[in-house]
Amino acid sequence: MIATDRCELNDLKTSDIDHILRLETNPEVRQFLGRSKDVQTIHSEFHQYFKTGIFSQRWTIRSKEDDPFIGTITLDTHHNGIDTEVSYQILPEWWGLGYATETLRTVMGYCLEELKLPRIIAETQVANLKSCRLLERLGFCLESRIERFGEEQAIYAIDGISKTTKRKGLLR
């Protein structure tokens, strides 16, 4: 478990399937992630996650206060096959309350301090202005733009322990 001031990040469990269904069928959540997924695809991907030996870390985000499910945050190998990508999905009722910033900052610190990753990648649609601003606020730099999934994507990166990382308060 990883803790933030207001949240607990727990390893994804098979018992979380109903929360994942709610998250990945939500059209607002999936607006910049392609589209809502069908239930059969979600079940298939969910169960495949537990079967693979491929590097991936997926946490549920829950409020410490009363334990409701807020969303997920994931570390996975990026499409380039080299870098580690961080991604997140938050249910709309939790948007604008700082949970994405808080959990992403904590996971970035974990990646850089504990895992000693040389860099972290985040990919989002260029049209997802809120996500782009969040990544920039946390010290990610726009590295490139590419066409993927039929949309223009922004690839952001942050390198290991840098002055930017320390200045943004990612490492304590």
PDB file of C-alpha atoms in Angstrom:
ATOM      1  CA  MET A   1       0.000   0.000   0.000  1.00  0.00           C
ATOM      2  CA  ILE A   2       1.072   3.554  -0.742  1.00  0.00           C
ATOM      3  CA  ALA A   3      -0.508   6.384   1.219  1.00  0.00           C
ATOM      4  CA  THR A   4      -1.032  10.047   0.454  1.00  0.00           C
ATOM      5  CA  ASP A   5      -2.494  12.645   2.789  1.00  0.00           C
ATOM      6  CA  ARG A   6      -6.066  11.753   1.836  1.00  0.00           C
ATOM      7  CA  CYS A   7      -5.811   8.447  -0.035  1.00  0.00           C
ATOM      8  CA  GLU A   8      -4.634   4.889   0.084  1.00  0.00           C
ATOM      9  CA  LEU A   9      -3.328   3.236  -3.051  1.00  0.00           C
ATOM     10  CA  ASN A  10      -3.844  -0.505  -2.792  1.00  0.00           C
ATOM     11  CA  ASP A  11      -2.847  -3.226  -5.220  1.00  0.00           C
ATOM     12  CA  LEU A  12      -5.666  -4.084  -7.592  1.00  0.00           C
ATOM     13  CA  LYS A  13      -7.545  -7.220  -6.484  1.00  0.00           C
ATOM     14  CA  THR A  14      -9.969  -9.467  -8.313  1.00  0.00           C
ATOM     15  CA  SER A  15     -12.677  -8.199  -5.948  1.00  0.00           C
ATOM     16  CA  ASP A  16     -12.289  -4.717  -7.528  1.00  0.00           C
ATOM     17  CA  ILE A  17     -13.995  -5.758 -10.770  1.00  0.00           C
ATOM     18  CA  ASP A  18     -17.232  -3.831 -10.088  1.00  0.00           C
ATOM     19  CA  HIS A  19     -15.267  -0.620  -9.518  1.00  0.00           C
ATOM     20  CA  ILE A  20     -13.254  -1.182 -12.699  1.00  0.00           C
ATOM     21  CA  LEU A  21     -16.465  -1.791 -14.646  1.00  0.00           C
ATOM     22  CA  ARG A  22     -17.904   1.485 -13.329  1.00  0.00           C
ATOM     23  CA  LEU A  23     -14.720   3.361 -14.233  1.00  0.00           C
ATOM     24  CA  GLU A  24     -14.117   1.919 -17.693  1.00  0.00           C
ATOM     25  CA  THR A  25     -17.721   2.107 -18.882  1.00  0.00           C
ATOM     26  CA  ASN A  26     -18.039   5.754 -17.860  1.00  0.00           C
ATOM     27  CA  PRO A  27     -18.152   7.923 -21.013  1.00  0.00           C
ATOM     28  CA  GLU A  28     -16.718  10.970 -19.198  1.00  0.00           C
ATOM     29  CA  VAL A  29     -13.732   9.010 -17.875  1.00  0.00           C
ATOM     30  CA  ARG A  30     -13.138   7.397 -21.250  1.00  0.00           C
ATOM     31  CA  GLN A  31     -13.628  10.590 -23.318  1.00  0.00           C
ATOM     32  CA  PHE A  32      -9.901  10.965 -24.028  1.00  0.00           C
ATOM     33  CA  LEU A  33      -9.066   7.275 -23.729  1.00  0.00           C
ATOM     34  CA  GLY A  34     -10.810   6.067 -26.845  1.00  0.00           C
ATOM     35  CA  ARG A  35     -14.318   5.308 -25.706  1.00  0.00           C
ATOM     36  CA  SER A  36     -16.195   3.377 -23.062  1.00  0.00           C
ATOM     37  CA  LYS A  37     -15.327  -0.288 -23.141  1.00  0.00           C
ATOM     38  CA  ASP A  38     -17.862  -3.080 -23.306  1.00  0.00           C
ATOM     39  CA  VAL A  39     -18.246  -5.293 -20.259  1.00  0.00           C
ATOM     40  CA  GLN A  40     -16.839  -8.411 -21.938  1.00  0.00           C
ATOM     41  CA  THR A  41     -13.636  -6.587 -22.960  1.00  0.00           C
ATOM     42  CA  ILE A  42     -13.202  -5.164 -19.457  1.00  0.00           C
ATOM     43  CA  HIS A  43     -13.614  -8.611 -17.878  1.00  0.00           C
ATOM     44  CA  SER A  44     -11.130 -10.126 -20.335  1.00  0.00           C
ATOM     45  CA  GLU A  45      -8.495  -7.397 -19.797  1.00  0.00           C
ATOM     46  CA  PHE A  46      -9.042  -7.423 -16.038  1.00  0.00           C
ATOM     47  CA  HIS A  47      -8.466 -11.160 -15.684  1.00  0.00           C
ATOM     48  CA  GLN A  48      -5.548 -11.081 -18.132  1.00  0.00           C
ATOM     49  CA  TYR A  49      -3.824  -8.521 -15.881  1.00  0.00           C
ATOM     50  CA  PHE A  50      -3.588 -11.112 -13.106  1.00  0.00           C
ATOM     51  CA  LYS A  51      -2.273 -13.832 -15.436  1.00  0.00           C
ATOM     52  CA  THR A  52       0.610 -12.038 -17.158  1.00  0.00           C
ATOM     53  CA  GLY A  53       4.148 -11.845 -15.903  1.00  0.00           C
ATOM     54  CA  ILE A  54       4.659  -8.558 -17.726  1.00  0.00           C
ATOM     55  CA  PHE A  55       5.695  -5.580 -15.604  1.00  0.00           C
ATOM     56  CA  SER A  56       2.642  -3.642 -14.562  1.00  0.00           C
ATOM     57  CA  GLN A  57       1.513  -2.136 -11.292  1.00  0.00           C
ATOM     58  CA  ARG A  58      -2.078  -1.095 -10.878  1.00  0.00           C
ATOM     59  CA  TRP A  59      -3.450   0.476  -7.734  1.00  0.00           C
ATOM     60  CA  THR A  60      -6.941   1.431  -6.693  1.00  0.00           C
ATOM     61  CA  ILE A  61      -7.275   4.908  -5.244  1.00  0.00           C
ATOM     62  CA  ARG A  62      -9.509   5.101  -2.188  1.00  0.00           C
ATOM     63  CA  SER A  63     -10.284   7.870   0.260  1.00  0.00           C
ATOM     64  CA  LYS A  64      -8.812   7.308   3.730  1.00  0.00           C
ATOM     65  CA  GLU A  65     -11.820   9.051   5.214  1.00  0.00           C
ATOM     66  CA  ASP A  66     -14.596   6.659   4.244  1.00  0.00           C
ATOM     67  CA  ASP A  67     -12.958   4.233   1.750  1.00  0.00           C
ATOM     68  CA  PRO A  68     -14.920   5.010  -1.416  1.00  0.00           C
ATOM     69  CA  PHE A  69     -13.334   4.052  -4.709  1.00  0.00           C
ATOM     70  CA  ILE A  70     -11.926   7.122  -6.519  1.00  0.00           C
ATOM     71  CA  GLY A  71     -10.093   5.576  -9.464  1.00  0.00           C
ATOM     72  CA  THR A  72      -6.903   3.830 -10.518  1.00  0.00           C
ATOM     73  CA  ILE A  73      -3.300   4.706 -11.153  1.00  0.00           C
ATOM     74  CA  THR A  74      -1.058   2.409 -13.176  1.00  0.00           C
ATOM     75  CA  LEU A  75       2.602   1.876 -14.017  1.00  0.00           C
ATOM     76  CA  ASP A  76       3.170  -0.056 -17.204  1.00  0.00           C
ATOM     77  CA  THR A  77       5.635  -0.346 -20.046  1.00  0.00           C
ATOM     78  CA  HIS A  78       5.026   2.460 -22.553  1.00  0.00           C
ATOM     79  CA  HIS A  79       4.261   1.741 -26.213  1.00  0.00           C
ATOM     80  CA  ASN A  80       7.924   2.430 -27.008  1.00  0.00           C
ATOM     81  CA  GLY A  81       8.837  -0.752 -25.100  1.00  0.00           C
ATOM     82  CA  ILE A  82      11.495   1.080 -23.084  1.00  0.00           C
ATOM     83  CA  ASP A  83      10.052   3.607 -20.671  1.00  0.00           C
ATOM     84  CA  THR A  84       7.660   3.208 -17.763  1.00  0.00           C
ATOM     85  CA  GLU A  85       4.359   4.998 -18.270  1.00  0.00           C
ATOM     86  CA  VAL A  86       2.148   6.303 -15.512  1.00  0.00           C
ATOM     87  CA  SER A  87      -1.554   6.619 -16.219  1.00  0.00           C
ATOM     88  CA  TYR A  88      -4.611   7.367 -14.144  1.00  0.00           C
ATOM     89  CA  GLN A  89      -8.385   7.298 -14.297  1.00  0.00           C
ATOM     90  CA  ILE A  90     -10.551   9.120 -11.767  1.00  0.00           C
ATOM     91  CA  LEU A  91     -14.339   8.955 -11.480  1.00  0.00           C
ATOM     92  CA  PRO A  92     -15.951  12.309 -12.423  1.00  0.00           C
ATOM     93  CA  GLU A  93     -17.368  12.989  -8.954  1.00  0.00           C
ATOM     94  CA  TRP A  94     -13.762  13.260  -7.706  1.00  0.00           C
ATOM     95  CA  TRP A  95     -12.510  15.560 -10.479  1.00  0.00           C
ATOM     96  CA  GLY A  96     -11.245  19.018  -9.555  1.00  0.00           C
ATOM     97  CA  LEU A  97     -10.555  18.086  -5.923  1.00  0.00           C
ATOM     98  CA  GLY A  98      -6.809  17.476  -6.245  1.00  0.00           C
ATOM     99  CA  TYR A  99      -6.878  13.676  -6.024  1.00  0.00           C
ATOM    100  CA  ALA A 100      -5.161  13.161  -9.385  1.00  0.00           C
ATOM    101  CA  THR A 101      -2.403  15.613  -8.421  1.00  0.00           C
ATOM    102  CA  GLU A 102      -1.949  14.100  -4.971  1.00  0.00           C
ATOM    103  CA  THR A 103      -1.811  10.477  -6.089  1.00  0.00           C
ATOM    104  CA  LEU A 104       0.263  11.124  -9.206  1.00  0.00           C
ATOM    105  CA  ARG A 105       2.816  13.138  -7.203  1.00  0.00           C
ATOM    106  CA  THR A 106       3.119  10.310  -4.668  1.00  0.00           C
ATOM    107  CA  VAL A 107       3.484   7.595  -7.315  1.00  0.00           C
ATOM    108  CA  MET A 108       6.087   9.694  -9.126  1.00  0.00           C
ATOM    109  CA  GLY A 109       8.068   9.956  -5.896  1.00  0.00           C
ATOM    110  CA  TYR A 110       7.788   6.177  -5.492  1.00  0.00           C
ATOM    111  CA  CYS A 111       9.027   5.647  -9.063  1.00  0.00           C
ATOM    112  CA  LEU A 112      11.976   7.962  -8.674  1.00  0.00           C
ATOM    113  CA  GLU A 113      12.973   7.222  -5.059  1.00  0.00           C
ATOM    114  CA  GLU A 114      12.072   3.567  -4.547  1.00  0.00           C
ATOM    115  CA  LEU A 115      12.190   2.083  -8.039  1.00  0.00           C
ATOM    116  CA  LYS A 116      15.046   4.400  -9.132  1.00  0.00           C
ATOM    117  CA  LEU A 117      13.525   4.732 -12.603  1.00  0.00           C
ATOM    118  CA  PRO A 118      15.603   6.946 -14.907  1.00  0.00           C
ATOM    119  CA  ARG A 119      12.437   8.555 -16.292  1.00  0.00           C
ATOM    120  CA  ILE A 120       8.669   8.311 -16.402  1.00  0.00           C
ATOM    121  CA  ILE A 121       6.415   8.809 -19.433  1.00  0.00           C
ATOM    122  CA  ALA A 122       2.806   9.959 -19.500  1.00  0.00           C
ATOM    123  CA  GLU A 123       0.738   9.989 -22.669  1.00  0.00           C
ATOM    124  CA  THR A 124      -2.492  11.881 -23.126  1.00  0.00           C
ATOM    125  CA  GLN A 125      -4.538  13.250 -25.964  1.00  0.00           C
ATOM    126  CA  VAL A 126      -3.522  16.793 -26.898  1.00  0.00           C
ATOM    127  CA  ALA A 127      -7.229  17.646 -26.600  1.00  0.00           C
ATOM    128  CA  ASN A 128      -7.206  16.640 -22.910  1.00  0.00           C
ATOM    129  CA  LEU A 129      -6.092  20.070 -21.724  1.00  0.00           C
ATOM    130  CA  LYS A 130      -6.668  19.360 -18.025  1.00  0.00           C
ATOM    131  CA  SER A 131      -4.411  16.321 -18.105  1.00  0.00           C
ATOM    132  CA  CYS A 132      -1.744  18.204 -20.074  1.00  0.00           C
ATOM    133  CA  ARG A 133      -1.787  21.034 -17.514  1.00  0.00           C
ATOM    134  CA  LEU A 134      -1.609  18.578 -14.622  1.00  0.00           C
ATOM    135  CA  LEU A 135       1.438  16.840 -16.074  1.00  0.00           C
ATOM    136  CA  GLU A 136       3.176  20.150 -16.756  1.00  0.00           C
ATOM    137  CA  ARG A 137       2.386  21.396 -13.241  1.00  0.00           C
ATOM    138  CA  LEU A 138       4.050  18.259 -11.838  1.00  0.00           C
ATOM    139  CA  GLY A 139       7.232  18.852 -13.828  1.00  0.00           C
ATOM    140  CA  PHE A 140       6.658  16.693 -16.903  1.00  0.00           C
ATOM    141  CA  CYS A 141       7.967  18.180 -20.146  1.00  0.00           C
ATOM    142  CA  LEU A 142       6.321  17.758 -23.515  1.00  0.00           C
ATOM    143  CA  GLU A 143       8.663  15.486 -25.438  1.00  0.00           C
ATOM    144  CA  SER A 144       6.752  14.775 -28.630  1.00  0.00           C
ATOM    145  CA  ARG A 145       3.410  14.524 -30.334  1.00  0.00           C
ATOM    146  CA  ILE A 146       2.304  11.486 -32.259  1.00  0.00           C
ATOM    147  CA  GLU A 147      -0.788  10.080 -33.892  1.00  0.00           C
ATOM    148  CA  ARG A 148      -2.092   7.026 -32.010  1.00  0.00           C
ATOM    149  CA  PHE A 149      -5.557   5.577 -31.581  1.00  0.00           C
ATOM    150  CA  GLY A 150      -6.789   7.974 -34.275  1.00  0.00           C
ATOM    151  CA  GLU A 151      -5.983  11.054 -32.171  1.00  0.00           C
ATOM    152  CA  GLU A 152      -3.018  13.356 -31.625  1.00  0.00           C
ATOM    153  CA  GLN A 153      -1.222  12.295 -28.452  1.00  0.00           C
ATOM    154  CA  ALA A 154       1.176  14.297 -26.299  1.00  0.00           C
ATOM    155  CA  ILE A 155       4.089  12.339 -24.845  1.00  0.00           C
ATOM    156  CA  TYR A 156       5.335  13.871 -21.613  1.00  0.00           C
ATOM    157  CA  ALA A 157       8.463  12.792 -19.735  1.00  0.00           C
ATOM    158  CA  ILE A 158      10.203  13.538 -16.500  1.00  0.00           C
ATOM    159  CA  ASP A 159      13.779  12.457 -15.943  1.00  0.00           C
ATOM    160  CA  GLY A 160      14.944  10.883 -12.681  1.00  0.00           C
ATOM    161  CA  ILE A 161      16.108  13.101  -9.889  1.00  0.00           C
ATOM    162  CA  SER A 162      16.386  16.515 -11.456  1.00  0.00           C
ATOM    163  CA  LYS A 163      16.176  20.082 -10.246  1.00  0.00           C
ATOM    164  CA  THR A 164      12.644  20.238 -11.644  1.00  0.00           C
ATOM    165  CA  THR A 165      11.657  17.117  -9.721  1.00  0.00           C
ATOM    166  CA  LYS A 166      12.997  18.528  -6.468  1.00  0.00           C
ATOM    167  CA  ARG A 167      11.507  21.988  -7.110  1.00  0.00           C
ATOM    168  CA  LYS A 168       8.058  20.536  -7.784  1.00  0.00           C
ATOM    169  CA  GLY A 169       8.183  18.812  -4.405  1.00  0.00           C
ATOM    170  CA  LEU A 170       8.071  15.285  -5.824  1.00  0.00           C
ATOM    171  CA  LEU A 171      10.945  14.157  -3.667  1.00  0.00           C
ATOM    172  CA  ARG A 172      11.009  15.005  -0.018  1.00  0.00           C
TER     173      ARG A 172
END
